[in-house]
């Protein structure tokens, strides 16, 4: 094997990898269409747009790009409407341009034209144009009017101030607080470029398990230095607010949201933030969840808490993203119902600058969950989506799991809240309930690893999140295809196999970890590897334990959430509710989420439930092996360094898929009492062996949790 060198491809460029177009016909077309760039640069954002074009075009086209002159054949005109020749006004009027949108056109007389109302639209248009070139789209694809479907497209970093990252598997935090504000790592700019290329326009930089320290003046100045880098790229900074900061930072004796001194403290703090960070976005808040402080500590509601912060921010145009991930170990209700119980009655009580940020599913970003039952339950409230991009529950940074199919499954799901077609996506983009504000947040998987996200394919999930936040109607295949072309290669032989790998990867994870609607079978705390045996005695509370969720016994397995059980099905609208309630019609991929099912029940395949479970766990492992075989055939089309890294990680994934399968089947067998059919590989070790596996220092959690 040849030696790799430091100049090997390392994934740093992400999808902004500008290589010479290797299609001779397209190359000729684009070379003649984009010989000159006509642009009047009068803002930092337009400077960023020009810099990107001047970086990319010479590399993509292998010809120097000249700047200047007038619009016309052979030129690309880029600019705001107020900068463009009068002839272009009519084009824009027809296109009905959105504030963040753009129009990209190729005309015979005027050449290529990119128009936008605002600077940021020009920048988004530039990245769109470059994507067309990078993915080898024909010249006549320069004919598009685009606008984002959601207003706030946001990354949530769970970065601690000590630079560890909760659930982060790609190194440490990018925010180097120690050296800031005097030294700003150039990576911050590349981070901003990558986000802007997707239309991401907000980033909350700190962990929702928040430290009040970030609100101190010293940190605000550090943040201002980052904000200066983000601003040209249209990215606003948000922070997480620790609800009891008035006590820990302000020395008050209470954080009661209805206490006037508390409200005044927050107002002063917010005013201070805006003097230092004039385009601050607002707060993301986790309150009364998993031990975090919140308004319930004072007998107040989530609306009381959120509105108090919202009032402090309103004068500056700031927003509160109040998280709906709330549940209480002292409330005996099924955890997946608790957000509805606590929040749905508050519909209509939140201020207009409060957004309720709801995880995609009602539990906790499992490999598969039904959509969250709050979607469709709070029409008067702006509900935003929270996806987890980082793979806390999908193999951390060692498993290849492309998440767009998961995101799409939820976005496309029909809630039926206003009859057929009331999809989650239409609630999230605000169109169903007529909300002006709307948003999608993704919990970031980004860290200091040279390739940003750990696994070379994990960047596809950052990419997919951003693309869907911009346009949720894109398909998972289309996004994967774009990302592969931009990240690796346009060669059809590569694309076909690599696309196959990506498109089945999430289902593979579901099958070897927790098929048929099983959920939360993870080892405690770090969630790395199987722990179906984890019980309340081990983790201190039932709703963090696996046995609570799978409910396996000698009769069968699964959580009864029908009317004979917790009744969580009642939170969904008809006719979906009835479909779920009936064991005959409940989709099998969610069966054990909603039903406790006998081991010998016949499944659609004709197999018994136990045999089906064995089949699924084995198929998951087989899928990974297929992914390995497919990947092995791709050595030629791509660079050695990334090829080998993916290859090695797929080997890890195969080993871990077997670990999951064998541990889970052996454990469940202790209830079913049935053999694993001889046709399948038999477990390599005993159940005791798997139960005895301990991992210390797994990334993503703080060391103190082991102690
Ligand atoms: O999934 C759980 C994670 C916690 C996280 C929490 C949340 C930030 O295990 O690490 O805390 O969700 O979303 O608040």
XYZ file of C-alpha atoms and ligand atoms in Angstrom:
721
model
C 0.000 0.000 0.000
C 1.430 3.427 -0.902
C 2.297 5.731 1.969
C -0.204 8.452 2.690
C 1.217 11.899 3.018
C 0.186 15.011 4.831
C -1.198 16.347 1.603
C -3.680 13.470 1.313
C -7.306 14.444 1.158
C -8.506 14.681 4.700
C -12.087 15.867 4.365
C -11.352 19.378 5.620
C -12.868 20.967 2.531
C -16.180 19.222 3.190
C -18.504 19.610 0.200
C -16.823 22.892 -0.772
C -14.279 20.891 -2.652
C -13.645 22.611 -5.933
C -11.987 20.302 -8.441
C -11.672 20.646 -12.191
C -14.908 19.527 -13.888
C -14.029 16.282 -15.578
C -16.860 16.395 -18.129
C -15.361 17.984 -21.282
C -18.655 19.172 -22.782
C -19.854 20.820 -19.588
C -16.455 22.287 -19.020
C -16.510 23.985 -22.423
C -20.035 25.305 -21.837
C -19.252 26.760 -18.444
C -15.907 28.141 -19.514
C -17.526 30.206 -22.191
C -20.464 31.247 -20.006
C -18.392 32.262 -16.969
C -15.361 34.048 -18.333
C -15.912 37.248 -16.420
C -17.426 38.184 -13.113
C -19.341 41.440 -12.920
C -19.893 42.504 -9.359
C -19.911 45.699 -7.357
C -18.698 44.738 -3.922
C -19.971 47.185 -1.329
C -20.530 44.961 1.689
C -18.762 42.245 3.638
C -21.295 39.676 2.446
C -20.727 40.526 -1.193
C -17.015 40.345 -0.507
C -17.539 36.835 0.826
C -19.561 35.981 -2.286
C -16.852 37.309 -4.569
C -14.088 35.554 -2.620
C -15.927 32.260 -2.926
C -16.347 32.651 -6.672
C -12.721 33.683 -7.115
C -11.629 30.665 -5.111
C -13.925 28.193 -6.800
C -14.244 29.144 -10.445
C -10.563 28.913 -11.393
C -10.350 25.487 -9.790
C -13.608 24.180 -11.238
C -13.028 25.546 -14.720
C -9.257 25.537 -14.906
C -9.241 29.101 -16.200
C -8.545 32.383 -14.488
C -11.675 34.389 -13.701
C -11.456 38.055 -14.569
C -13.357 40.697 -12.652
C -15.058 43.744 -14.112
C -16.825 45.075 -17.179
C -20.515 45.016 -17.976
C -23.108 42.270 -17.934
C -23.387 40.438 -21.216
C -22.569 37.174 -22.978
C -19.676 35.343 -21.329
C -20.152 37.218 -18.053
C -21.728 36.361 -14.725
C -23.462 39.331 -13.180
C -23.973 39.022 -9.409
C -25.657 41.641 -7.337
C -28.544 43.085 -5.415
C -31.466 44.480 -7.334
C -30.522 48.035 -6.421
C -27.123 47.498 -8.024
C -28.320 45.923 -11.233
C -28.965 47.392 -14.665
C -32.574 48.563 -15.176
C -33.228 45.739 -17.601
C -32.937 43.284 -14.729
C -35.708 44.817 -12.653
C -38.329 43.157 -14.822
C -36.684 39.766 -14.398
C -36.788 40.143 -10.642
C -40.367 41.390 -10.606
C -41.474 38.255 -12.433
C -39.554 36.108 -10.008
C -41.199 37.651 -6.906
C -38.005 37.467 -4.891
C -38.019 36.504 -1.233
C -35.824 38.465 1.191
C -33.365 35.591 1.512
C -33.940 34.204 -1.962
C -32.270 34.685 -5.300
C -32.809 34.376 -9.004
C -30.285 32.664 -11.220
C -30.706 32.901 -14.960
C -28.839 32.380 -18.196
C -29.969 34.714 -20.967
C -28.640 35.190 -24.464
C -28.180 38.945 -24.264
C -27.254 39.440 -20.620
C -25.243 36.313 -19.999
C -25.558 34.648 -16.593
C -27.387 36.689 -14.001
C -27.637 36.237 -10.242
C -29.995 38.672 -8.545
C -31.223 39.042 -4.992
C -32.954 41.603 -2.854
C -30.336 41.403 -0.146
C -26.642 40.623 0.057
C -27.270 37.307 1.732
C -29.437 36.205 -1.193
C -26.490 36.865 -3.504
C -24.242 34.729 -1.321
C -26.791 31.905 -1.225
C -27.098 32.165 -4.992
C -23.345 31.920 -5.427
C -23.230 28.707 -3.432
C -26.144 27.380 -5.458
C -24.364 28.143 -8.691
C -21.199 26.460 -7.463
C -23.211 23.412 -6.454
C -24.567 23.191 -9.993
C -21.037 23.143 -11.338
C -19.731 20.771 -8.704
C -22.524 18.304 -9.376
C -22.172 18.611 -13.169
C -25.570 20.083 -13.926
C -26.036 21.342 -17.489
C -25.848 25.038 -18.253
C -29.599 25.328 -18.715
C -30.030 24.475 -15.038
C -29.087 28.107 -14.483
C -32.729 28.934 -14.357
C -34.012 28.961 -10.853
C -35.789 31.145 -8.337
C -35.114 29.929 -4.846
C -36.265 30.810 -1.347
C -35.959 29.019 1.968
C -39.015 27.257 3.342
C -38.163 27.878 6.972
C -36.955 31.151 8.435
C -34.552 29.978 11.121
C -32.147 27.319 10.026
C -30.059 26.706 13.020
C -27.305 24.536 14.403
C -27.364 23.804 18.112
C -23.915 23.098 19.475
C -23.831 21.268 22.758
C -20.371 22.682 23.463
C -19.236 23.171 27.018
C -17.003 26.063 27.959
C -14.164 23.630 28.765
C -14.414 22.648 25.069
C -15.761 19.152 25.668
C -18.918 18.540 23.663
C -21.911 16.747 25.080
C -22.616 13.909 22.634
C -19.796 15.129 20.425
C -17.714 12.497 18.663
C -15.444 14.606 16.481
C -12.984 16.122 18.882
C -13.390 19.264 20.906
C -15.319 22.465 20.538
C -14.367 24.842 17.737
C -14.825 27.788 20.094
C -11.437 28.401 21.613
C -12.509 30.559 24.552
C -9.019 30.712 25.961
C -7.549 32.463 22.931
C -10.599 34.489 22.028
C -11.220 37.349 21.405
C -7.651 38.179 20.337
C -7.138 35.110 18.232
C -9.985 33.753 16.142
C -9.253 30.377 14.628
C -9.559 30.597 10.814
C -11.729 27.507 11.018
C -14.519 29.765 12.219
C -14.651 31.286 8.767
C -14.670 27.929 7.027
C -17.418 26.831 9.399
C -19.406 29.907 8.405
C -18.784 29.266 4.703
C -19.984 25.694 4.991
C -23.124 26.777 6.810
C -23.875 29.608 4.436
C -23.478 27.234 1.515
C -26.537 25.424 2.903
C -28.442 28.493 3.991
C -27.947 27.879 7.716
C -28.448 31.286 9.305
C -28.170 30.742 13.052
C -25.971 28.894 15.498
C -26.447 28.414 19.185
C -22.903 27.946 20.429
C -23.314 26.451 23.880
C -24.703 23.340 25.511
C -28.375 23.341 26.455
C -27.192 21.880 29.748
C -25.993 25.385 30.180
C -23.359 27.141 32.178
C -24.279 30.653 33.241
C -20.650 31.665 32.749
C -21.197 32.255 29.056
C -23.390 35.224 29.957
C -20.508 36.987 31.696
C -19.125 40.064 30.042
C -15.724 38.459 29.346
C -17.378 35.786 27.250
C -19.610 38.249 25.471
C -16.511 39.945 24.070
C -15.172 36.597 22.916
C -18.502 35.924 21.260
C -18.381 39.286 19.548
C -15.129 38.265 17.864
C -16.783 35.130 16.500
C -19.850 37.118 15.470
C -17.646 39.392 13.359
C -16.548 36.368 11.362
C -20.052 34.929 11.059
C -21.827 38.158 10.153
C -20.845 38.359 6.462
C -22.111 34.805 6.099
C -25.504 35.664 7.513
C -25.156 33.615 10.694
C -26.576 34.961 13.937
C -25.329 33.743 17.268
C -27.677 32.345 19.908
C -26.752 31.301 23.429
C -28.216 28.889 25.906
C -29.591 30.577 28.991
C -29.331 28.831 32.312
C -32.594 29.580 33.991
C -31.164 30.242 37.421
C -28.440 32.595 36.176
C -29.994 35.502 38.152
C -28.975 33.541 41.240
C -25.608 32.125 40.211
C -24.426 35.214 38.329
C -26.651 37.918 39.717
C -26.633 37.003 43.386
C -30.436 37.029 43.666
C -32.125 34.578 45.986
C -34.631 33.400 43.405
C -35.011 32.850 39.662
C -38.812 32.966 39.813
C -39.876 34.311 36.416
C -42.683 36.352 37.945
C -40.408 38.077 40.418
C -39.803 41.667 39.200
C -36.157 41.646 40.251
C -35.552 38.488 38.244
C -37.200 39.951 35.164
C -35.189 43.146 35.619
C -31.951 41.164 35.902
C -32.656 39.419 32.609
C -33.568 42.711 30.952
C -30.278 44.233 32.036
C -28.358 41.169 30.944
C -30.046 41.134 27.545
C -29.400 44.864 27.069
C -25.750 44.258 27.900
C -25.566 41.394 25.417
C -26.950 43.583 22.659
C -24.492 46.384 23.315
C -21.680 43.917 22.728
C -23.395 41.657 20.173
C -25.793 43.898 18.246
C -27.159 41.116 16.053
C -27.543 38.548 18.832
C -30.284 36.051 17.942
C -31.640 35.087 21.332
C -31.731 32.192 23.762
C -32.180 28.445 23.483
C -33.490 27.131 26.784
C -33.664 23.719 28.377
C -35.681 24.136 31.543
C -37.060 21.666 34.034
C -35.650 18.788 32.115
C -33.153 16.240 33.358
C -32.344 18.256 36.456
C -31.949 21.659 34.793
C -33.510 24.585 36.642
C -36.712 26.130 35.334
C -39.972 27.878 36.130
C -41.530 24.769 37.693
C -39.090 25.207 40.574
C -41.271 28.166 41.552
C -44.639 26.714 40.665
C -44.688 28.638 37.367
C -45.401 27.288 33.905
C -43.143 26.953 30.874
C -45.052 29.876 29.348
C -44.251 32.052 32.380
C -40.572 31.200 32.024
C -40.368 31.617 28.256
C -42.396 34.828 28.198
C -40.254 36.494 30.836
C -37.157 35.924 28.684
C -39.070 36.820 25.541
C -40.063 40.178 27.027
C -36.443 40.960 27.797
C -35.449 40.123 24.207
C -38.413 41.643 22.378
C -37.087 45.197 22.359
C -34.055 43.978 20.411
C -35.891 41.629 18.082
C -34.497 38.577 19.882
C -36.110 35.167 20.103
C -36.568 32.438 22.684
C -36.268 28.838 21.535
C -37.894 27.038 24.428
C -37.201 23.324 24.249
C -40.090 20.900 24.526
C -37.850 18.099 25.782
C -39.433 18.061 29.218
C -40.269 15.155 31.452
C -40.238 14.500 35.124
C -39.135 11.295 36.872
C -41.578 11.982 39.681
C -44.561 11.941 37.356
C -45.694 8.368 36.772
C -46.939 9.105 33.246
C -45.303 7.426 30.223
C -42.354 9.692 29.361
C -43.383 10.031 25.708
C -46.632 11.718 26.816
C -45.238 14.214 29.262
C -44.341 17.014 26.852
C -47.949 16.999 25.630
C -49.266 17.100 29.198
C -47.008 19.965 30.215
C -47.081 22.063 27.066
C -50.200 21.495 24.955
C -52.475 23.235 27.528
C -50.266 26.328 27.159
C -51.045 26.705 23.446
C -51.811 30.354 22.753
C -50.056 31.594 25.887
C -46.574 32.107 24.481
C -45.336 35.496 23.291
C -44.944 35.947 19.559
C -41.132 35.793 19.825
C -41.182 32.369 21.486
C -40.627 29.263 19.414
C -41.176 25.857 20.933
C -38.395 23.565 19.795
C -39.647 19.984 19.556
C -37.488 16.899 19.028
C -38.482 14.844 16.019
C -39.844 12.065 18.208
C -41.449 12.011 21.650
C -38.622 10.099 23.341
C -35.079 11.010 22.405
C -33.754 10.816 18.830
C -33.919 7.041 18.635
C -32.906 5.242 15.417
C -36.642 5.119 14.696
C -39.447 6.879 16.516
C -42.922 7.961 15.515
C -43.136 11.716 15.005
C -43.615 13.789 18.147
C -47.257 14.033 19.203
C -46.860 17.754 19.899
C -46.811 18.285 16.128
C -50.480 18.850 15.475
C -51.339 19.629 19.100
C -50.404 23.322 19.371
C -51.656 25.272 16.343
C -51.292 28.666 18.011
C -47.645 28.143 18.854
C -44.652 28.258 16.516
C -43.293 24.710 16.679
C -39.795 24.238 15.360
C -38.098 20.957 14.611
C -35.092 19.719 16.532
C -33.155 16.947 14.837
C -30.043 15.406 16.277
C -27.310 15.416 13.666
C -24.700 14.055 16.022
C -25.096 10.292 16.220
C -25.671 9.816 19.925
C -27.998 6.924 19.214
C -26.843 5.882 15.775
C -23.340 4.633 16.319
C -21.472 7.788 17.373
C -18.698 8.521 14.874
C -17.860 4.926 14.035
C -21.021 3.949 12.159
C -21.946 5.121 8.706
C -25.554 6.221 9.104
C -27.003 8.690 6.637
C -29.794 10.466 8.453
C -31.762 12.202 5.694
C -34.142 9.213 5.426
C -34.853 9.605 9.148
C -35.384 13.359 8.824
C -37.631 12.910 5.801
C -39.686 10.158 7.406
C -40.665 12.608 10.135
C -41.101 15.682 7.933
C -43.295 13.817 5.477
C -45.411 12.149 8.162
C -49.065 13.144 8.128
C -50.368 14.313 11.501
C -53.954 14.605 10.156
C -54.435 17.465 12.632
C -56.318 19.446 9.994
C -57.276 16.505 7.833
C -55.185 14.654 5.311
C -52.018 16.431 4.186
C -51.283 18.109 7.538
C -47.710 16.979 7.410
C -45.113 17.678 10.059
C -43.190 19.660 7.426
C -46.135 22.005 6.905
C -46.385 22.597 10.642
C -42.671 23.251 10.860
C -42.532 25.630 7.892
C -45.452 27.556 9.366
C -47.690 27.177 6.314
C -50.324 24.964 7.953
C -51.119 27.309 10.818
C -50.148 30.561 9.122
C -47.119 31.391 11.259
C -44.652 33.952 9.992
C -41.814 32.528 12.060
C -40.600 28.996 11.501
C -37.477 27.018 12.105
C -35.445 23.860 12.147
C -32.593 23.170 14.518
C -30.024 20.422 14.245
C -27.817 19.321 17.132
C -24.387 19.663 15.618
C -21.891 16.868 15.010
C -19.018 19.283 14.421
C -15.745 19.348 16.313
C -12.040 19.969 15.910
C -11.380 16.736 14.005
C -9.651 17.650 10.791
C -12.641 16.368 8.805
C -15.046 18.227 11.152
C -17.516 15.434 11.929
C -15.398 12.370 12.736
C -16.651 9.781 10.268
C -16.065 10.872 6.666
C -19.743 10.236 5.947
C -20.986 12.123 9.018
C -20.591 15.431 7.203
C -23.400 14.231 4.934
C -25.730 14.608 7.917
C -24.714 18.219 8.509
C -25.212 18.788 4.802
C -28.582 17.006 4.712
C -29.864 18.904 7.711
C -28.989 22.223 6.117
C -30.467 21.343 2.761
C -33.729 20.145 4.323
C -33.966 23.184 6.567
C -33.793 25.246 3.379
C -36.126 23.008 1.396
C -37.816 20.066 3.062
C -39.245 18.865 -0.231
C -35.834 17.671 -1.441
C -35.505 13.903 -1.393
C -32.964 12.031 0.692
C -31.551 10.514 -2.529
C -31.088 13.855 -4.206
C -29.278 15.257 -1.201
C -27.034 12.196 -0.945
C -26.275 12.376 -4.642
C -25.289 16.055 -4.385
C -23.159 15.481 -1.337
C -21.339 12.519 -2.859
C -20.574 14.376 -6.055
C -19.296 17.419 -4.190
C -17.393 15.470 -1.568
C -15.964 12.598 -3.571
C -16.590 12.193 -7.266
C -19.049 12.555 -10.133
C -18.204 9.169 -11.607
C -21.380 7.170 -12.224
C -19.852 3.884 -11.066
C -18.911 5.476 -7.750
C -22.208 7.267 -7.306
C -24.365 4.238 -7.882
C -22.738 2.123 -5.188
C -22.049 4.907 -2.731
C -25.647 6.082 -2.976
C -26.844 2.572 -2.248
C -24.636 2.428 0.805
C -25.958 5.717 2.115
C -29.589 5.014 1.414
C -29.722 1.769 3.327
C -27.375 2.758 6.128
C -29.943 4.155 8.560
C -32.206 1.142 8.154
C -29.212 -1.093 8.793
C -28.624 0.668 12.114
C -32.283 0.314 13.070
C -32.158 -3.389 12.306
C -28.994 -4.319 14.157
C -29.742 -2.049 17.127
C -33.483 -1.975 17.725
C -35.828 -3.183 14.994
C -39.638 -3.398 14.959
C -40.176 -0.299 17.092
C -37.852 -1.252 19.956
C -36.210 1.773 21.519
C -33.666 2.991 24.019
C -31.785 -0.270 24.461
C -28.512 1.568 24.998
C -25.838 1.062 27.582
C -26.292 3.640 30.333
C -24.867 7.178 30.202
C -22.638 7.017 27.168
C -25.147 5.229 24.917
C -22.317 3.482 23.110
C -23.266 -0.136 22.542
C -26.119 -2.335 23.665
C -27.583 -2.392 27.161
C -31.044 -3.951 26.928
C -30.540 -5.150 30.516
C -30.068 -1.640 31.954
C -32.625 -1.207 34.726
C -33.767 1.528 37.065
C -31.494 0.283 39.843
C -28.539 0.953 37.568
C -29.475 4.416 36.290
C -31.474 5.712 39.210
C -34.739 6.273 37.365
C -37.070 4.085 35.328
C -37.367 6.418 32.359
C -33.647 6.167 31.670
C -33.667 2.362 31.666
C -34.008 -0.085 28.813
C -36.219 -2.562 30.659
C -38.851 0.144 31.094
C -38.984 0.589 27.334
C -38.910 -2.963 26.016
C -41.034 -4.552 28.765
C -39.892 -8.030 27.742
C -41.363 -10.923 29.714
C -42.010 -14.587 29.089
C -45.184 -13.764 27.126
C -43.799 -11.178 24.770
C -42.139 -7.824 24.300
C -42.999 -4.176 23.639
C -44.494 -1.122 25.352
C -48.277 -1.090 25.364
C -49.192 2.470 24.469
C -52.759 1.631 23.411
C -55.798 2.265 25.579
C -55.030 -0.884 27.559
C -51.585 0.573 28.315
C -50.310 4.131 28.628
C -52.713 5.502 25.984
C -49.995 7.492 24.215
C -51.776 6.625 20.937
C -54.580 8.938 22.020
C -52.215 11.875 21.437
C -52.286 11.260 17.688
C -55.110 12.355 15.410
C -57.572 10.078 13.617
C -57.211 8.090 11.459
C -53.520 7.645 12.382
C -54.463 7.021 15.990
C -56.718 4.080 15.093
C -54.102 2.713 12.729
C -51.556 2.676 15.546
C -54.020 1.425 18.152
C -54.861 -1.704 16.182
C -52.111 -4.300 16.337
C -53.206 -5.555 12.905
C -52.675 -2.193 11.198
C -49.871 -0.684 13.251
C -46.836 -0.409 10.944
C -44.491 -3.235 11.873
C -41.533 -0.890 12.054
C -43.257 0.768 15.040
C -45.014 -2.293 16.411
C -43.144 -2.674 19.693
C -43.274 1.062 20.308
C -47.038 0.845 20.616
C -47.835 -2.768 21.477
C -46.804 -5.524 23.809
C -46.761 -8.469 21.432
C -46.636 -12.204 22.068
C -43.438 -13.958 21.036
C -45.397 -16.373 18.864
C -47.505 -13.774 17.066
C -47.400 -14.168 13.260
C -45.872 -11.235 11.458
C -46.608 -10.200 7.862
C -43.643 -12.252 6.711
C -45.241 -15.408 8.154
C -42.516 -15.663 10.796
C -43.267 -15.508 14.504
C -42.299 -12.326 16.295
C -39.267 -14.023 17.841
C -38.096 -15.350 14.484
C -38.723 -11.969 12.906
C -36.572 -10.328 15.552
C -33.776 -12.806 14.782
C -34.268 -12.145 11.080
C -34.089 -8.370 11.495
C -31.022 -8.357 13.717
C -29.262 -10.589 11.214
C -30.375 -8.574 8.232
C -28.921 -5.469 9.853
C -25.537 -7.186 10.094
C -25.855 -8.428 6.512
C -26.563 -4.936 5.284
C -23.329 -3.710 6.836
C -21.454 -6.527 5.129
C -23.021 -5.506 1.848
C -21.945 -1.928 2.512
C -18.410 -3.227 3.042
C -18.395 -5.197 -0.211
C -19.762 -2.237 -2.125
C -17.250 0.147 -0.613
C -14.338 -2.196 -1.332
C -15.135 -1.948 -5.024
C -14.718 1.845 -4.931
C -10.991 2.108 -4.328
C -10.240 3.387 -7.815
C -12.620 6.310 -8.188
C -11.585 8.093 -4.991
C -8.536 9.085 -3.013
C -6.759 6.507 -0.926
C -6.827 8.281 2.421
C -10.573 8.687 2.638
C -11.174 5.314 1.020
C -9.095 3.575 3.675
C -10.630 5.490 6.537
C -14.145 4.550 5.526
C -13.052 0.993 4.938
C -11.569 0.700 8.410
C -14.617 2.259 10.023
C -16.938 -0.115 8.178
C -14.958 -2.951 9.730
C -15.599 -1.446 13.142
C -19.267 -1.051 12.260
C -19.569 -4.687 11.234
C -18.009 -5.802 14.493
C -20.290 -3.541 16.490
C -23.360 -4.592 14.537
C -22.612 -8.185 15.581
C -22.100 -7.029 19.137
C -25.535 -5.375 19.112
C -27.216 -8.361 17.495
C -25.704 -10.983 19.739
C -26.121 -9.060 22.974
C -29.752 -8.195 22.264
C -30.804 -11.601 20.954
C -29.170 -13.445 23.853
C -30.809 -11.112 26.326
C -34.276 -11.314 24.775
C -33.872 -15.068 24.443
C -33.754 -15.234 28.233
C -37.443 -14.158 28.079
C -38.662 -15.859 24.902
C -36.941 -19.157 25.720
C -36.709 -19.819 21.988
C -33.691 -20.804 19.934
C -31.995 -18.510 17.467
C -32.817 -20.338 14.214
C -29.876 -22.454 13.057
C -29.809 -20.675 9.699
C -28.311 -17.637 11.426
C -24.861 -17.107 12.881
C -24.945 -18.025 16.533
C -23.656 -15.549 19.147
C -19.940 -15.600 19.613
C -20.043 -15.105 23.403
C -22.373 -15.626 26.332
C -24.851 -13.097 27.631
C -22.672 -12.626 30.725
C -19.782 -11.657 28.496
C -21.798 -8.924 26.776
C -23.247 -7.707 30.050
C -19.756 -7.420 31.436
C -18.429 -5.115 28.725
C -17.524 -1.725 30.188
C -16.362 1.328 28.322
C -14.657 4.146 30.101
C -13.864 7.523 28.568
C -16.322 7.291 25.728
C -16.450 10.642 23.949
C -19.443 12.823 24.411
C -19.948 12.724 28.121
C -18.117 14.353 30.930
C -15.744 12.208 32.838
C -17.352 13.050 36.150
C -20.364 10.957 35.221
C -18.312 7.812 35.693
C -17.355 8.710 39.225
O -30.567 12.751 24.411
C -30.423 13.347 25.610
C -28.955 13.349 25.813
C -28.479 14.431 26.737
C -29.060 15.750 26.250
C -30.570 15.657 26.257
C -31.253 16.901 25.724
C -28.087 17.918 26.355
O -28.568 12.091 26.282
O -27.081 14.432 26.705
O -28.613 16.817 27.032
O -30.981 14.614 25.421
O -31.650 16.884 24.570
O -31.388 17.865 26.447
